[in-house]
PDB file of C-alpha atoms in Angstrom:
ATOM      1  CA  ALA E  13      70.095  31.504 -52.808  1.00  0.00           C
ATOM      2  CA  GLN E  14      69.412  33.781 -55.749  1.00  0.00           C
ATOM      3  CA  SER E  15      69.121  32.130 -59.145  1.00  0.00           C
ATOM      4  CA  LYS E  16      71.611  33.149 -61.814  1.00  0.00           C
ATOM      5  CA  VAL E  17      69.055  32.289 -64.501  1.00  0.00           C
ATOM      6  CA  SER E  18      65.681  33.558 -63.276  1.00  0.00           C
ATOM      7  CA  THR E  19      64.814  37.238 -63.023  1.00  0.00           C
ATOM      8  CA  ARG E  20      61.542  36.513 -61.208  1.00  0.00           C
ATOM      9  CA  ALA E  21      60.685  37.839 -57.757  1.00  0.00           C
ATOM     10  CA  LEU E  22      57.395  36.814 -56.134  1.00  0.00           C
ATOM     11  CA  GLY E  23      55.900  36.110 -59.574  1.00  0.00           C
ATOM     12  CA  TRP E  24      57.059  39.405 -61.109  1.00  0.00           C
ATOM     13  CA  ASP E  25      59.811  39.747 -63.683  1.00  0.00           C
ATOM     14  CA  THR E  26      62.576  42.073 -62.527  1.00  0.00           C
ATOM     15  CA  GLY E  27      64.890  42.010 -65.531  1.00  0.00           C
ATOM     16  CA  LEU E  28      65.170  44.324 -68.509  1.00  0.00           C
ATOM     17  CA  LYS E  29      64.612  41.569 -71.062  1.00  0.00           C
ATOM     18  CA  TRP E  30      60.962  42.275 -71.825  1.00  0.00           C
ATOM     19  CA  ALA E  31      60.583  45.964 -71.003  1.00  0.00           C
ATOM     20  CA  GLY E  32      63.447  47.763 -72.696  1.00  0.00           C
ATOM     21  CA  VAL E  33      66.167  49.738 -70.960  1.00  0.00           C
ATOM     22  CA  LYS E  34      64.523  53.017 -69.909  1.00  0.00           C
ATOM     23  CA  GLN E  35      63.298  51.754 -66.555  1.00  0.00           C
ATOM     24  CA  GLY E  36      64.627  52.137 -63.045  1.00  0.00           C
ATOM     25  CA  PRO E  37      66.537  49.378 -61.249  1.00  0.00           C
ATOM     26  CA  ARG E  38      63.557  48.543 -59.021  1.00  0.00           C
ATOM     27  CA  ALA E  39      61.037  48.200 -61.885  1.00  0.00           C
ATOM     28  CA  PHE E  40      59.057  44.984 -62.139  1.00  0.00           C
ATOM     29  CA  GLY E  41      56.404  43.572 -64.412  1.00  0.00           C
ATOM     30  CA  HIS E  42      54.723  40.601 -65.974  1.00  0.00           C
ATOM     31  CA  THR E  43      53.968  39.528 -69.535  1.00  0.00           C
ATOM     32  CA  GLY E  44      51.186  37.335 -70.856  1.00  0.00           C
ATOM     33  CA  TYR E  45      51.244  34.784 -73.664  1.00  0.00           C
ATOM     34  CA  THR E  46      48.702  36.700 -75.761  1.00  0.00           C
ATOM     35  CA  GLY E  47      50.809  39.873 -75.655  1.00  0.00           C
ATOM     36  CA  THR E  48      49.567  41.642 -72.549  1.00  0.00           C
ATOM     37  CA  SER E  49      52.046  43.198 -70.148  1.00  0.00           C
ATOM     38  CA  ILE E  50      52.291  45.435 -67.115  1.00  0.00           C
ATOM     39  CA  TRP E  51      55.427  47.203 -65.873  1.00  0.00           C
ATOM     40  CA  ILE E  52      55.651  49.236 -62.682  1.00  0.00           C
ATOM     41  CA  ASP E  53      58.544  51.587 -61.952  1.00  0.00           C
ATOM     42  CA  PRO E  54      58.379  52.807 -58.332  1.00  0.00           C
ATOM     43  CA  ASP E  55      61.340  55.179 -58.792  1.00  0.00           C
ATOM     44  CA  ARG E  56      59.579  57.044 -61.602  1.00  0.00           C
ATOM     45  CA  ARG E  57      56.135  56.570 -60.046  1.00  0.00           C
ATOM     46  CA  GLN E  58      54.998  55.184 -63.384  1.00  0.00           C
ATOM     47  CA  TRP E  59      53.146  52.134 -64.615  1.00  0.00           C
ATOM     48  CA  ILE E  60      52.553  50.903 -68.138  1.00  0.00           C
ATOM     49  CA  LEU E  61      49.779  48.517 -69.122  1.00  0.00           C
ATOM     50  CA  LEU E  62      49.469  46.921 -72.559  1.00  0.00           C
ATOM     51  CA  LEU E  63      46.239  45.060 -73.291  1.00  0.00           C
ATOM     52  CA  THR E  64      46.108  42.933 -76.423  1.00  0.00           C
ATOM     53  CA  ASN E  65      43.812  40.340 -77.918  1.00  0.00           C
ATOM     54  CA  ARG E  66      46.057  38.073 -79.957  1.00  0.00           C
ATOM     55  CA  VAL E  67      44.177  34.841 -80.594  1.00  0.00           C
ATOM     56  CA  HIS E  68      45.751  31.437 -81.084  1.00  0.00           C
ATOM     57  CA  PRO E  69      49.370  32.652 -80.785  1.00  0.00           C
ATOM     58  CA  THR E  70      52.293  30.422 -81.639  1.00  0.00           C
ATOM     59  CA  ALA E  71      55.781  30.460 -80.161  1.00  0.00           C
ATOM     60  CA  ALA E  72      57.185  30.902 -83.675  1.00  0.00           C
ATOM     61  CA  ASN E  73      55.596  34.349 -84.082  1.00  0.00           C
ATOM     62  CA  ARG E  74      57.837  36.679 -82.060  1.00  0.00           C
ATOM     63  CA  LYS E  75      56.585  39.994 -83.520  1.00  0.00           C
ATOM     64  CA  LEU E  76      54.601  40.948 -80.422  1.00  0.00           C
ATOM     65  CA  ILE E  77      57.639  40.458 -78.184  1.00  0.00           C
ATOM     66  CA  ALA E  78      59.565  43.011 -80.243  1.00  0.00           C
ATOM     67  CA  PHE E  79      56.547  45.348 -80.250  1.00  0.00           C
ATOM     68  CA  ARG E  80      56.308  45.219 -76.437  1.00  0.00           C
ATOM     69  CA  LYS E  81      59.868  46.521 -76.076  1.00  0.00           C
ATOM     70  CA  VAL E  82      59.217  49.370 -78.513  1.00  0.00           C
ATOM     71  CA  PHE E  83      55.925  50.196 -76.773  1.00  0.00           C
ATOM     72  CA  HIS E  84      57.470  50.284 -73.284  1.00  0.00           C
ATOM     73  CA  GLU E  85      60.372  52.453 -74.476  1.00  0.00           C
ATOM     74  CA  ALA E  86      57.967  54.893 -76.157  1.00  0.00           C
ATOM     75  CA  MET E  87      55.822  55.185 -73.026  1.00  0.00           C
ATOM     76  CA  ARG E  88      58.896  56.087 -70.965  1.00  0.00           C
ATOM     77  CA  SER E  89      60.126  58.794 -73.343  1.00  0.00           C
TER      78      SER E  89
END
């Protein structure tokens, strides 16, 4: 049965939550705690990789999460 909460599929995230809205319906990706992320969009034949080096992050600092969305949207424009 498919979960109504999780957007994961075989370890990849399949929802729009972390990558913005300019991706195809089959896009998938993964985010890392230090800010890294990868998103692959097979319909557009496009992939986006963000490498970061945030040290000693805390859950209270959400700035990088917002930046990721802006970054992914800009790369798809």
